[in-house]
mmCIF file of C-alpha atoms in Angstrom:
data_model
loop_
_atom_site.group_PDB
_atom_site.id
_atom_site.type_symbol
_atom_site.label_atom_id
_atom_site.label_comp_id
_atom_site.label_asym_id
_atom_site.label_seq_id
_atom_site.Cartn_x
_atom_site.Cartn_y
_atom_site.Cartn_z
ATOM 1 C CA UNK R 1 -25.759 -8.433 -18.746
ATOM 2 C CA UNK R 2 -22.886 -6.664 -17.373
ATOM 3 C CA UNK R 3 -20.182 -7.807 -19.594
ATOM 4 C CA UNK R 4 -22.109 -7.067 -22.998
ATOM 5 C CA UNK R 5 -22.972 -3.251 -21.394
ATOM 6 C CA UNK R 6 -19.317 -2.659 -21.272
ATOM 7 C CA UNK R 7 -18.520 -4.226 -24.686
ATOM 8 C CA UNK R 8 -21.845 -2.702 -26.154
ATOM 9 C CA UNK R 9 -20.329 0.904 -24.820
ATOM 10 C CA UNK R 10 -16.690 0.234 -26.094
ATOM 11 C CA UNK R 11 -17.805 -0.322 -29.383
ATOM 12 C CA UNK R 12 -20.071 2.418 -29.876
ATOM 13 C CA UNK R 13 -17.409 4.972 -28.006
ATOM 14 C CA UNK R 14 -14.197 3.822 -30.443
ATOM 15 C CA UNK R 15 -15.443 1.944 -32.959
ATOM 16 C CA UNK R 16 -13.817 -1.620 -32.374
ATOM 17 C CA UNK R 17 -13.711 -4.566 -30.461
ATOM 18 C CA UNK R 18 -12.175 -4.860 -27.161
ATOM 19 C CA UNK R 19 -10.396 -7.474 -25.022
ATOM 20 C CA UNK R 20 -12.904 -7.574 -22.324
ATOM 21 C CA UNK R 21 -11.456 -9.381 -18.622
ATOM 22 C CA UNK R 22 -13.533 -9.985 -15.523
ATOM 23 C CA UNK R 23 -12.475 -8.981 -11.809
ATOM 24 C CA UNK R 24 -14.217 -10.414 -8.688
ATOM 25 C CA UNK R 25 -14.854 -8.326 -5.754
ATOM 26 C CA UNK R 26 -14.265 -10.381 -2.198
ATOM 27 C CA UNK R 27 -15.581 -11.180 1.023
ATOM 28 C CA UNK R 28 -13.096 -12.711 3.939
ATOM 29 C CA UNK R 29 -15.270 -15.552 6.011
ATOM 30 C CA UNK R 30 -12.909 -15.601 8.733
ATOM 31 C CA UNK R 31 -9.612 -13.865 9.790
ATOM 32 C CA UNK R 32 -10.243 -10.424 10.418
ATOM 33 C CA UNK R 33 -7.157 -8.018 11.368
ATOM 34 C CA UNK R 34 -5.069 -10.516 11.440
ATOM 35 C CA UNK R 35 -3.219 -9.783 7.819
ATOM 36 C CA UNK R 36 -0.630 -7.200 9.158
ATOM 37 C CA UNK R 37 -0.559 -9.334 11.806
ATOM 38 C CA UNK R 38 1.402 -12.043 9.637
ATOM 39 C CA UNK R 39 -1.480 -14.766 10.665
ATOM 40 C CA UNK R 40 -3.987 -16.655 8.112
ATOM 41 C CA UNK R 41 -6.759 -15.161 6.386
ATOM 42 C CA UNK R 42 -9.931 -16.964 4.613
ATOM 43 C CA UNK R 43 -11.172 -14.949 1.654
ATOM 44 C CA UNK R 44 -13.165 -15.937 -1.770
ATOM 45 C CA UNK R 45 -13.831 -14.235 -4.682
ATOM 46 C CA UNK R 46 -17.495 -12.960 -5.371
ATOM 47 C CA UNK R 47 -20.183 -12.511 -8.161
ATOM 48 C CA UNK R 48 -20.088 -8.838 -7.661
ATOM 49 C CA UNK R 49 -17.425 -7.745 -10.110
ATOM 50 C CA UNK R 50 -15.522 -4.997 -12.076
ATOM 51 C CA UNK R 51 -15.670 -5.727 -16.295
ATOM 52 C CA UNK R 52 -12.890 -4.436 -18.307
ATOM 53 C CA UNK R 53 -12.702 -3.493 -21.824
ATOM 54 C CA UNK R 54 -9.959 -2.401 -23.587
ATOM 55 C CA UNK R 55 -7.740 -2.384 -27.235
ATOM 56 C CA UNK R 56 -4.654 -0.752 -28.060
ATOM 57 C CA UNK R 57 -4.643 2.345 -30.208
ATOM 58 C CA UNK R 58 -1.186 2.402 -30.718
ATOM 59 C CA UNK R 59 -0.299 6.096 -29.638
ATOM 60 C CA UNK R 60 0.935 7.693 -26.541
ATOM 61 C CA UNK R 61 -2.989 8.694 -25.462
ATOM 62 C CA UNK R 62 -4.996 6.722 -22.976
ATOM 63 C CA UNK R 63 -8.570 7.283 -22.899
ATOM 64 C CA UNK R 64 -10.842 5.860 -20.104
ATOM 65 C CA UNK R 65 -14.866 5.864 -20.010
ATOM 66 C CA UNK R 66 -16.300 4.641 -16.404
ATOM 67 C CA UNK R 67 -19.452 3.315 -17.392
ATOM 68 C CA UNK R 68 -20.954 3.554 -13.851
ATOM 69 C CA UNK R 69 -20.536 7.054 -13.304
ATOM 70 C CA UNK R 70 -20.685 8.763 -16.700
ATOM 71 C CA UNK R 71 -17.095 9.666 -16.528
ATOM 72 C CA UNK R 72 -14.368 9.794 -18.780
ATOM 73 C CA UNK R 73 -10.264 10.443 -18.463
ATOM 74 C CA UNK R 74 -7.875 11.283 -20.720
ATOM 75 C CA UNK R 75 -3.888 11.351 -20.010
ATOM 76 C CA UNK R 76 -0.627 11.048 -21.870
ATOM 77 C CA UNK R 77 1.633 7.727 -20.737
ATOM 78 C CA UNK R 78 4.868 9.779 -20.961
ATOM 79 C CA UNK R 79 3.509 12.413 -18.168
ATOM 80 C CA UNK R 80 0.800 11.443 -16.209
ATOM 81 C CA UNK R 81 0.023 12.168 -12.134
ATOM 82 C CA UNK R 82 -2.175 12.180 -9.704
ATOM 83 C CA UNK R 83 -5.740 13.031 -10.573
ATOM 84 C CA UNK R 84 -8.171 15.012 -8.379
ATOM 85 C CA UNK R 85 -11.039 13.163 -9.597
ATOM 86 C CA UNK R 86 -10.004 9.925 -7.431
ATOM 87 C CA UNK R 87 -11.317 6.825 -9.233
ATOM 88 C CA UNK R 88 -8.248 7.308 -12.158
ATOM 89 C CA UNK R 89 -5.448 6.754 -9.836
ATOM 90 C CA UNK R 90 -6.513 3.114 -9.167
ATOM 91 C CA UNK R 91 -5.827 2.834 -13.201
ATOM 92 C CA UNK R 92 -2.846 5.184 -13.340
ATOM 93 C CA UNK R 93 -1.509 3.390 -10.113
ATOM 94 C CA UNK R 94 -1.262 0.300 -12.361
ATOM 95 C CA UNK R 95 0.516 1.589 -15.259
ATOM 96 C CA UNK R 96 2.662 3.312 -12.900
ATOM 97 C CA UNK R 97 3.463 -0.665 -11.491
ATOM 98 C CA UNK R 98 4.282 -1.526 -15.465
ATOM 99 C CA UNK R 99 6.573 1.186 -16.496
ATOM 100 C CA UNK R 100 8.516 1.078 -12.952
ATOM 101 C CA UNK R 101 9.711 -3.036 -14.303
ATOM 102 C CA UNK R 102 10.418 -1.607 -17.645
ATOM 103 C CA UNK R 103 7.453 -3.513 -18.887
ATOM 104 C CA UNK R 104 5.915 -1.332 -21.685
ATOM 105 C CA UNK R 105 2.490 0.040 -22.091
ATOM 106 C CA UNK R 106 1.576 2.172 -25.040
ATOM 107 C CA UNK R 107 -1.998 3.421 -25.905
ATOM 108 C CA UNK R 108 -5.251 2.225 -24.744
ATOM 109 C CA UNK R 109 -9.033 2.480 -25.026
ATOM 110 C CA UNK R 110 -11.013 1.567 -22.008
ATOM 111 C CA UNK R 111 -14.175 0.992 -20.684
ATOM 112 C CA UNK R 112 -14.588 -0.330 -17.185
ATOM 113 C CA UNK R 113 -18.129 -0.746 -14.823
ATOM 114 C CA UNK R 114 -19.119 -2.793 -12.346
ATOM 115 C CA UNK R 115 -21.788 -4.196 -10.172
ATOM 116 C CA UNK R 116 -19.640 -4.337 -6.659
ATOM 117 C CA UNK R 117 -21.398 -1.686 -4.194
ATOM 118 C CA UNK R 118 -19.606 0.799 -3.341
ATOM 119 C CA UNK R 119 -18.073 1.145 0.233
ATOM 120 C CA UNK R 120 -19.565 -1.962 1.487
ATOM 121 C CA UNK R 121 -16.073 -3.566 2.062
ATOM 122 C CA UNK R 122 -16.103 -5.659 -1.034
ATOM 123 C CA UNK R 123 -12.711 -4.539 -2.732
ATOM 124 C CA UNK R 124 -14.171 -3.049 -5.752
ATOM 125 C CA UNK R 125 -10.550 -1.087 -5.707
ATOM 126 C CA UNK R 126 -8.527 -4.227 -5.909
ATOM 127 C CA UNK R 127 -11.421 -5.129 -8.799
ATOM 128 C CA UNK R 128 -10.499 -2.539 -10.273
ATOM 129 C CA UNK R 129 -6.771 -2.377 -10.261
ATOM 130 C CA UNK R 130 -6.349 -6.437 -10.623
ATOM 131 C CA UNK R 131 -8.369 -6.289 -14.321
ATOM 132 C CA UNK R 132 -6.435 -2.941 -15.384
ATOM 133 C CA UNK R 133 -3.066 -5.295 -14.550
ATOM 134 C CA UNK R 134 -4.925 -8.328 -15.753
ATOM 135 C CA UNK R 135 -5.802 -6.385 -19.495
ATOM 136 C CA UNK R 136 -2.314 -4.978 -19.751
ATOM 137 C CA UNK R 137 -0.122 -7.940 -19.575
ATOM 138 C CA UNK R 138 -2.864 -9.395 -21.846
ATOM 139 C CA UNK R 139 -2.695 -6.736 -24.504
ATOM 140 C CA UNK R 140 1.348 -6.061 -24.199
ATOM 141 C CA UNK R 141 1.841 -10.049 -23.684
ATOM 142 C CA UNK R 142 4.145 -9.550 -20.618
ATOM 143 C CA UNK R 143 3.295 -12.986 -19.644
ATOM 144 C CA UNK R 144 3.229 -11.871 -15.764
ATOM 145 C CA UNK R 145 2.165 -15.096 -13.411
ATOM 146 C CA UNK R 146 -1.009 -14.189 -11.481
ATOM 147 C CA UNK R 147 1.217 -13.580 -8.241
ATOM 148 C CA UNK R 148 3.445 -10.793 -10.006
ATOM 149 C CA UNK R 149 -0.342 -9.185 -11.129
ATOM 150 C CA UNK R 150 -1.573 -9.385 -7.203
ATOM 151 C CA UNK R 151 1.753 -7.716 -6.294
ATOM 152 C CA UNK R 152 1.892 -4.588 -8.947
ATOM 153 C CA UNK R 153 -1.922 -4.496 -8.446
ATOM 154 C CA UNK R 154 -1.513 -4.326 -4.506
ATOM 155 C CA UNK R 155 1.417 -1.770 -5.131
ATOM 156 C CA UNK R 156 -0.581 0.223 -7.375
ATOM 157 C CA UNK R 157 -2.806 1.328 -4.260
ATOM 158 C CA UNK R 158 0.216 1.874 -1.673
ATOM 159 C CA UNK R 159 2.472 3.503 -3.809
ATOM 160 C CA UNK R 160 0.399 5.744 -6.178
ATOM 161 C CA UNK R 161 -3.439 5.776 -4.317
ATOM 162 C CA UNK R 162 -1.413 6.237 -0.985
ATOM 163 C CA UNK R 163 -3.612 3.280 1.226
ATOM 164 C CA UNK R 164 -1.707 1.067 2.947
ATOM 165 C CA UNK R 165 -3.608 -2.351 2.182
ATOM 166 C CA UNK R 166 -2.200 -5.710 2.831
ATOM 167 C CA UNK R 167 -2.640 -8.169 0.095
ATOM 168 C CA UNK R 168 -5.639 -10.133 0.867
ATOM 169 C CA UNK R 169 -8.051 -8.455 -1.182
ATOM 170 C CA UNK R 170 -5.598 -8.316 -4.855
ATOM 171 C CA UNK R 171 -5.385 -12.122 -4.104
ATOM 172 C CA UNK R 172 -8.432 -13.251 -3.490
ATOM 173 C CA UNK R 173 -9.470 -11.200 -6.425
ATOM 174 C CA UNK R 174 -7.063 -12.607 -8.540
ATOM 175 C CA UNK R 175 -6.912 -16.651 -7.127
ATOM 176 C CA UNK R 176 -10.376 -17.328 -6.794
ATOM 177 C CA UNK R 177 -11.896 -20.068 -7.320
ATOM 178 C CA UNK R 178 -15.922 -21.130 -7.581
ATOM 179 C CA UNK R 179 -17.322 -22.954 -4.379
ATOM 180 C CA UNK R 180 -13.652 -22.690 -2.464
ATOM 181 C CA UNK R 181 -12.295 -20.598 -0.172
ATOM 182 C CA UNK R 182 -8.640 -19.658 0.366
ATOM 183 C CA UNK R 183 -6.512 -19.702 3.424
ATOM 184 C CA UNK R 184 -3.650 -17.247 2.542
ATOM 185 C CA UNK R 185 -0.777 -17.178 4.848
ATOM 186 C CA UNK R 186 -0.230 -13.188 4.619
ATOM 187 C CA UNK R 187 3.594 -14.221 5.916
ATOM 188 C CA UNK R 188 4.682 -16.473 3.326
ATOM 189 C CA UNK R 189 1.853 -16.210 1.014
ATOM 190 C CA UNK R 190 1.618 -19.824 0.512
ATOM 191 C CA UNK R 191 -2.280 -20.936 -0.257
ATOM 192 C CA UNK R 192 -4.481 -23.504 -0.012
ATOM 193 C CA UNK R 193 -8.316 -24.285 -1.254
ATOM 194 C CA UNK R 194 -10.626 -25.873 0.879
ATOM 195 C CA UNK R 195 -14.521 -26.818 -0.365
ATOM 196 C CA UNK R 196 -16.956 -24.309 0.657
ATOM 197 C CA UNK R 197 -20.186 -26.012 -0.951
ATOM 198 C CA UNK R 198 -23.069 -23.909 -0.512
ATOM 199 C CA UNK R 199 -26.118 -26.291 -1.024
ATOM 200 C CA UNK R 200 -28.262 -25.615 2.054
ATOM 201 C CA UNK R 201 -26.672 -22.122 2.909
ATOM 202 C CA UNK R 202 -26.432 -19.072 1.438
ATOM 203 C CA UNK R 203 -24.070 -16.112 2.277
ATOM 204 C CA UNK R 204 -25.895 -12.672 2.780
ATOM 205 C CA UNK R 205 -24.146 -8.995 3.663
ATOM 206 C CA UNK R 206 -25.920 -7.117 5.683
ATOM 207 C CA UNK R 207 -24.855 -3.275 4.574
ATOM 208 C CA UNK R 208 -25.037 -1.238 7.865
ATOM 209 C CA UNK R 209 -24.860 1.831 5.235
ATOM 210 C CA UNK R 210 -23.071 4.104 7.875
ATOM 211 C CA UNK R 211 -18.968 4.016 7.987
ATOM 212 C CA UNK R 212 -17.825 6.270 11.418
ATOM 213 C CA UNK R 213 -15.069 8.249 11.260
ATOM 214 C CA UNK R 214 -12.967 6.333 13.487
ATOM 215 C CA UNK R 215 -12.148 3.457 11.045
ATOM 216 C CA UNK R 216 -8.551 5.100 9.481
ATOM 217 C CA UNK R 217 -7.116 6.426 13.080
ATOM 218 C CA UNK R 218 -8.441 3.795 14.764
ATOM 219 C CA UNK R 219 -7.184 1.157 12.274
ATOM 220 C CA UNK R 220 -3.660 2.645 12.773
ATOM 221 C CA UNK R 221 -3.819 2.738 16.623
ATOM 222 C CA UNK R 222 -4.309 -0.984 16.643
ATOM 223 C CA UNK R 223 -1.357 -1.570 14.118
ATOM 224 C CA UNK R 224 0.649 0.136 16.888
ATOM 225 C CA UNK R 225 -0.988 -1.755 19.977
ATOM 226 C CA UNK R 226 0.105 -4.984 18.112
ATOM 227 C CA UNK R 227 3.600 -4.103 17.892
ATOM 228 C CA UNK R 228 3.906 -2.890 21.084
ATOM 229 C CA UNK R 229 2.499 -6.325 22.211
ATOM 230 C CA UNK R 230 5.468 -8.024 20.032
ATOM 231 C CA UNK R 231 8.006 -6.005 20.843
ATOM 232 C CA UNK R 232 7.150 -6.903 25.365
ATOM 233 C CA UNK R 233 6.906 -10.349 24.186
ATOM 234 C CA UNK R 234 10.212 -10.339 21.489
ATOM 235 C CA UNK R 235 12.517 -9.655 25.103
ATOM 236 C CA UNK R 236 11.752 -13.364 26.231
ATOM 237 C CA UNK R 237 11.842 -15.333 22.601
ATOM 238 C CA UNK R 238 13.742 -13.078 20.801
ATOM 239 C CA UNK R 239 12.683 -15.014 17.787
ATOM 240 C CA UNK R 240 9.236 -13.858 17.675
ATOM 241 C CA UNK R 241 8.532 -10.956 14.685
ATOM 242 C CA UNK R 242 4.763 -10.420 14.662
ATOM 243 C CA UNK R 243 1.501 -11.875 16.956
ATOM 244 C CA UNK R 244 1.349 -14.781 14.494
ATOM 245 C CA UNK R 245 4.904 -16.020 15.717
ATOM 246 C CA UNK R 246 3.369 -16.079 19.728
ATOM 247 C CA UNK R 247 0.958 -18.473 21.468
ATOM 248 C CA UNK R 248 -1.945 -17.531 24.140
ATOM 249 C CA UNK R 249 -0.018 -19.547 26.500
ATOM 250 C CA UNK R 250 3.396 -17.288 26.285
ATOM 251 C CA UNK R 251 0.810 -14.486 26.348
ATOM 252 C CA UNK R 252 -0.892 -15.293 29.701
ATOM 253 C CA UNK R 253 2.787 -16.313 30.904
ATOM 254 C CA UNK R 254 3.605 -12.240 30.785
ATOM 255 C CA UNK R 255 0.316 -10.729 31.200
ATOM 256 C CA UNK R 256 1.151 -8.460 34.444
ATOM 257 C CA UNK R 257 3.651 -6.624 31.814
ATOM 258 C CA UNK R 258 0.858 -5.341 29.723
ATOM 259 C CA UNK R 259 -1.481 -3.053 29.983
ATOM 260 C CA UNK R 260 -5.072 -4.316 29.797
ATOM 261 C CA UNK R 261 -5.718 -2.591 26.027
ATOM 262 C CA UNK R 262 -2.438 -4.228 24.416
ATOM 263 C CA UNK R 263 -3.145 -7.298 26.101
ATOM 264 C CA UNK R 264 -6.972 -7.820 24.477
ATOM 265 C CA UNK R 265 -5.418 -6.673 21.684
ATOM 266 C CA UNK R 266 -2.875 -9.197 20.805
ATOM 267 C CA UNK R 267 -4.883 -11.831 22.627
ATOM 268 C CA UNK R 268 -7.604 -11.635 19.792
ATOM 269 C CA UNK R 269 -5.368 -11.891 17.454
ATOM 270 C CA UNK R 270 -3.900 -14.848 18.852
ATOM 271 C CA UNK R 271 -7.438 -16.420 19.241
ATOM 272 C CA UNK R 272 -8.800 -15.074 15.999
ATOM 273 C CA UNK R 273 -5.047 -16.987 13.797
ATOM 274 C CA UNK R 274 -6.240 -20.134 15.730
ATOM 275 C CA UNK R 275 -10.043 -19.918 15.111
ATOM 276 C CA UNK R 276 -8.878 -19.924 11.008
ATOM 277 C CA UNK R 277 -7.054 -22.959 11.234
ATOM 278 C CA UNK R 278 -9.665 -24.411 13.635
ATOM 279 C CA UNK R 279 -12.135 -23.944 10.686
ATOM 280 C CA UNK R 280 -9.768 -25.553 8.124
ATOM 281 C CA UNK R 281 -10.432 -28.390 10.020
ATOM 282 C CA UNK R 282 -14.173 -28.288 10.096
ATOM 283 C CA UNK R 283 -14.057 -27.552 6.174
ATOM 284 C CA UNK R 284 -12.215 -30.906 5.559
ATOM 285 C CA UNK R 285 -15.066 -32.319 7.767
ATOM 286 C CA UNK R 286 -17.841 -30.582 6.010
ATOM 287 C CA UNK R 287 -18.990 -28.699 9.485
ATOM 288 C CA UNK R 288 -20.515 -25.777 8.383
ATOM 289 C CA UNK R 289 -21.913 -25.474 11.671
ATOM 290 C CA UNK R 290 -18.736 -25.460 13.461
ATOM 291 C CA UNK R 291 -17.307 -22.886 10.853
ATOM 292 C CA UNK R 292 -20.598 -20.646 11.980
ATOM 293 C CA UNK R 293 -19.970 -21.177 15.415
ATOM 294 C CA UNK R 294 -16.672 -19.699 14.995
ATOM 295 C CA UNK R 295 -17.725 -16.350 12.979
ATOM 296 C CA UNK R 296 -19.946 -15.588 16.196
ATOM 297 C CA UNK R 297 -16.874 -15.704 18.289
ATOM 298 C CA UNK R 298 -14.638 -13.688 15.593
ATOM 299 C CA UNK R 299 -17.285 -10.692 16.414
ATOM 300 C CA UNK R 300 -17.586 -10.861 19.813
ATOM 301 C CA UNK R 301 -13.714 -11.015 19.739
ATOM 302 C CA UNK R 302 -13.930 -8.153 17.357
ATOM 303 C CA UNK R 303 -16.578 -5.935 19.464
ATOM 304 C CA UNK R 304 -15.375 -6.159 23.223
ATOM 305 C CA UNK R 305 -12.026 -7.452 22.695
ATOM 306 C CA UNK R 306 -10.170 -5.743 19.679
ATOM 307 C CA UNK R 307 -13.053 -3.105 19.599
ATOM 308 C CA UNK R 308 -13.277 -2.117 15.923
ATOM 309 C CA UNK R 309 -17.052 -2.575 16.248
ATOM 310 C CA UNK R 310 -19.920 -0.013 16.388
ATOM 311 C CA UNK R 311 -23.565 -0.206 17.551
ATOM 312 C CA UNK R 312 -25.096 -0.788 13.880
ATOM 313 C CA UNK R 313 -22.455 -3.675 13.448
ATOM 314 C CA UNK R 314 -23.216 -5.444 17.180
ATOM 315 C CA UNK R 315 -27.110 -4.881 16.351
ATOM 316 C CA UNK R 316 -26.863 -7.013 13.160
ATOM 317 C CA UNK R 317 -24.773 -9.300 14.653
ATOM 318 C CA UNK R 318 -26.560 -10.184 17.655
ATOM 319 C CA UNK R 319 -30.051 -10.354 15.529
ATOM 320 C CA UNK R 320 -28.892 -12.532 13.465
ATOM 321 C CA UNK R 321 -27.844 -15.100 15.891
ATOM 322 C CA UNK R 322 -31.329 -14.621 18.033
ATOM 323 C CA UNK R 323 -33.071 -15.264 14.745
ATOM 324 C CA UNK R 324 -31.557 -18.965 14.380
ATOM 325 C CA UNK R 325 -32.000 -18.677 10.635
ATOM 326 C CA UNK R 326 -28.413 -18.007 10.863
ATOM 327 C CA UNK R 327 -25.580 -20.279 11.657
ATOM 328 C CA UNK R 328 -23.135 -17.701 11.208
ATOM 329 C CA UNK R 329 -22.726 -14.110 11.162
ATOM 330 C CA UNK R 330 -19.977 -11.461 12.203
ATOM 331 C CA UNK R 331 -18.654 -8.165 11.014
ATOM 332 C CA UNK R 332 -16.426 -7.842 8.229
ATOM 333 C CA UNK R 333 -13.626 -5.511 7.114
ATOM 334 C CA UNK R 334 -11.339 -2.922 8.954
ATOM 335 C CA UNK R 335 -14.550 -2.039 11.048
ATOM 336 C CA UNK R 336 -17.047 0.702 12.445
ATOM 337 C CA UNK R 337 -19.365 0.436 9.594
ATOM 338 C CA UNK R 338 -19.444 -1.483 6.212
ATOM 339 C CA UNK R 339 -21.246 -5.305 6.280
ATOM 340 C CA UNK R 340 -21.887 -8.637 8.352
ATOM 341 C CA UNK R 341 -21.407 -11.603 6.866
ATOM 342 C CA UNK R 342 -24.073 -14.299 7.587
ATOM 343 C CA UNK R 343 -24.532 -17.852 6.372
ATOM 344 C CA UNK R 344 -28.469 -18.365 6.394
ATOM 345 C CA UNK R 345 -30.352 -21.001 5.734
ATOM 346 C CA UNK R 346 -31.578 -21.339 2.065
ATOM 347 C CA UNK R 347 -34.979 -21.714 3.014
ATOM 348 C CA UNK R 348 -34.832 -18.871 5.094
ATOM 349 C CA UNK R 349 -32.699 -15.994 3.001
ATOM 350 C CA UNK R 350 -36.106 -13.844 2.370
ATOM 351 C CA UNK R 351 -37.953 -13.913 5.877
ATOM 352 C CA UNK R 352 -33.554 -13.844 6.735
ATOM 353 C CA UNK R 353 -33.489 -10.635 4.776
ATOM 354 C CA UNK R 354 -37.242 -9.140 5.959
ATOM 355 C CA UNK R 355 -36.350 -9.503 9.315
ATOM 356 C CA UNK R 356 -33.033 -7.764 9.168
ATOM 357 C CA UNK R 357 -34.429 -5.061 7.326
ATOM 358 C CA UNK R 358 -37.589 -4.335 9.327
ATOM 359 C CA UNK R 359 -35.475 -4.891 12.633
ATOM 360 C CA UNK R 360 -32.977 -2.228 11.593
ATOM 361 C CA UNK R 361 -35.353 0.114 10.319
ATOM 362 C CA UNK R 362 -37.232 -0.148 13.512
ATOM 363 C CA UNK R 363 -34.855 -0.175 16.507
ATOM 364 C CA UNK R 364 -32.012 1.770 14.970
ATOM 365 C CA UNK R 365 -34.111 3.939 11.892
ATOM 366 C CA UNK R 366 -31.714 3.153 9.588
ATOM 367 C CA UNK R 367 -32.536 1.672 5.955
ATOM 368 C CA UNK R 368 -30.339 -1.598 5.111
ATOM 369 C CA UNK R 369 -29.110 -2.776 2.368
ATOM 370 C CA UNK R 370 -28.695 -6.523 1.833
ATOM 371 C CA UNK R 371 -26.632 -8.563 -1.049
ATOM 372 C CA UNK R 372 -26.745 -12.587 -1.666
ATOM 373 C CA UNK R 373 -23.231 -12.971 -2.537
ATOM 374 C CA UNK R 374 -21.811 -16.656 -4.219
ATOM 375 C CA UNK R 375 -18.453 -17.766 -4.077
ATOM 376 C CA UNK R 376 -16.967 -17.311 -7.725
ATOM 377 C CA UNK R 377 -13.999 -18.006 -10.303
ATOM 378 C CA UNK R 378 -11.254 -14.955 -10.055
ATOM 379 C CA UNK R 379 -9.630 -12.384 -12.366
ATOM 380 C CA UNK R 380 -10.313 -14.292 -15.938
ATOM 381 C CA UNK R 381 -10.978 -13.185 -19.755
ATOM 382 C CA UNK R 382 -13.690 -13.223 -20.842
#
């Protein structure tokens, strides 16, 4: 078990008993590039997760074992930076959060691993970073509300890791909760739970195991295609501030004034804010079917529309929804590589899984990699 590896480690490494916290990695079900958008977003915590153990050692040293990779770091609080070996900053990042409020940290022993795969689009970053921040205000009894943890944690990675992320993936980590999923309003933050009960599906990621080089320029151009979408529209309702504030209908109304990339642009967008609170709906209703129905039109939205697919993406997509054991399936992420989604049929996830895997293997020879994820609890002690 994952938790008693870490604590097994921490022990035998200093010689006493740690405070040991859990951090889920996420998936998002629907609402895909719509975050810096200011729109809605539909994410859940995982079973895939980062476990962190830690105890104060009351002196100005911090020393760090990752489990996983056989790695250790060592720094002192009063003059630490950057650190070429790249995993640290994520915990540095953190602390970096805590001294910047005047909250204070002093000494620590830690021992961190986790089970989240690794570039799949899962968050194991956020993880990471939400049950450093989670440990912390534990041990130095800071008594920070989960919110202020999401926000240093999301910080953390802009300010010290240097990636612009939105929040989505901190909070999901952090607000979690077993057989729900959120919908997060990325403008005001405001949240609500809705039932995701999984008793004749099951969710699987399909792992394309390829990530193109496109995703960071191309993840930027987009960003800009957006605003230049708001600021056309923003000249006719001057009180419109993002793509979440504007309807297809004003859209259409100015079309001639866009070009035809800006205008697919922002109308997915629009389409993809209204698909998430379409599914809201079905959730109250139970209508997992519906809620499928709608992650097939997220990708094609996402391939031809917003085009952040790629051809290992589109191929699992498509397969899945010719193989009817799926009701649902669609990329997920910033795009050109990483996972689909897919809600399959119970009784179908192996011959689900065979067939993806043989499929890939023989039309594209690629290996896959496949995970059956559930919907768990978020950031918690353990």
């Amino acid at each position: 078990m994952l938790s008693e590896d870490i604590k097994n480690k921490f022990i035998r490494s200093f010689n006493k008993k740690p405070l040991i916290v859990r951090s889920p990695g996420r998936i998002n079900l629907i609402g895909e590039h719509t975050d810096y958008n200011e729109g809605f977003v539909m994410p859940a915590a995982i079973d895939k997760e980062i476990v962190c153990a830690v105890s104060a050692n009351y002196g100005k040293t911090c020393r760090i074992i990752a489990h996983d990779m056989n790695d250790t770091f060592e720094f002192e609080l009063n003059e630490f930076k950057r650190s070429d070996k790249g995993w640290p900053n994520y915990i540095l990042g953190v602390i970096d959060q805590f001294q910047k409020r005047g909250l204070e940290v002093k000494g620590f022993d830690c021992v961190f691993g986790g089970n989240i795969p690794l570039g799949a689009g899962l968050s194991s970053s956020a993880a990471l970073e939400c049950s450093v921040a989670y440990s912390l205000n534990l041990l130095y009894q800071h008594n920070l509300s989960k919110l202020e943890i999401v926000h240093m944690s999301q910080d953390a990675e802009n300010e010290f890791v240097g990636v612009n992320c939105g929040i989505m993936d901190q909070f999901a980590s952090v607000f979690g909760r077993s057989d729900q999923i959120l919908r997060l309003d990325c403008k005001t933050l405001e949240y609500e739970y809705f039932d995701f009960i999984m008793e004749d599906y099951g969710i699987v990621l399909c792992d394309t195991q390829v990530k193109h080089s496109l995703a960071t320029s191309e993840y930027n151009t987009r960003r800009r295609e957006c605003e230049k979408g708001v600021a056309i529209l923003k000249k006719y309702y001057p009180t419109i501030n993002s793509l979440r504030d504007v309807n297809i209908d004003q859209l259409t109304k100015h079309k001639n004034e866009f070009d035809d990339i800006t205008y697919k642009r922002c109308k997915y967008v629009i389409e993809e804010t209204d698909r998430v609170l379409r599914c809201c709906e079905l959730l109250k209703k139970g209508d997992l079917i519906g809620f499928g129905k709608n992650m097939f039109e997220t990708h094609e939205g996402l391939s031809k529309e917003y085009e952040v697919s790629c051809t290992e993406l589109d191929f699992l997509a498509n397969k899945a929804k010719e193989s009817k054991m799926s009701i649902g399936s669609r990329m997920m992420g910033g795009g050109f590589g990483g996972c689909t989604i897919n809600l399959v049929k119970i009784s179908d996830l192996d011959r689900f899984i065979q067939t993806m895997t043989e499929s890939y293997k023989n039309e594209l020879n690629l290996e896959l990699q496949t995970y059956t994820v559930k919907i768990e609890n978020g950031t918690s002690k353990l």
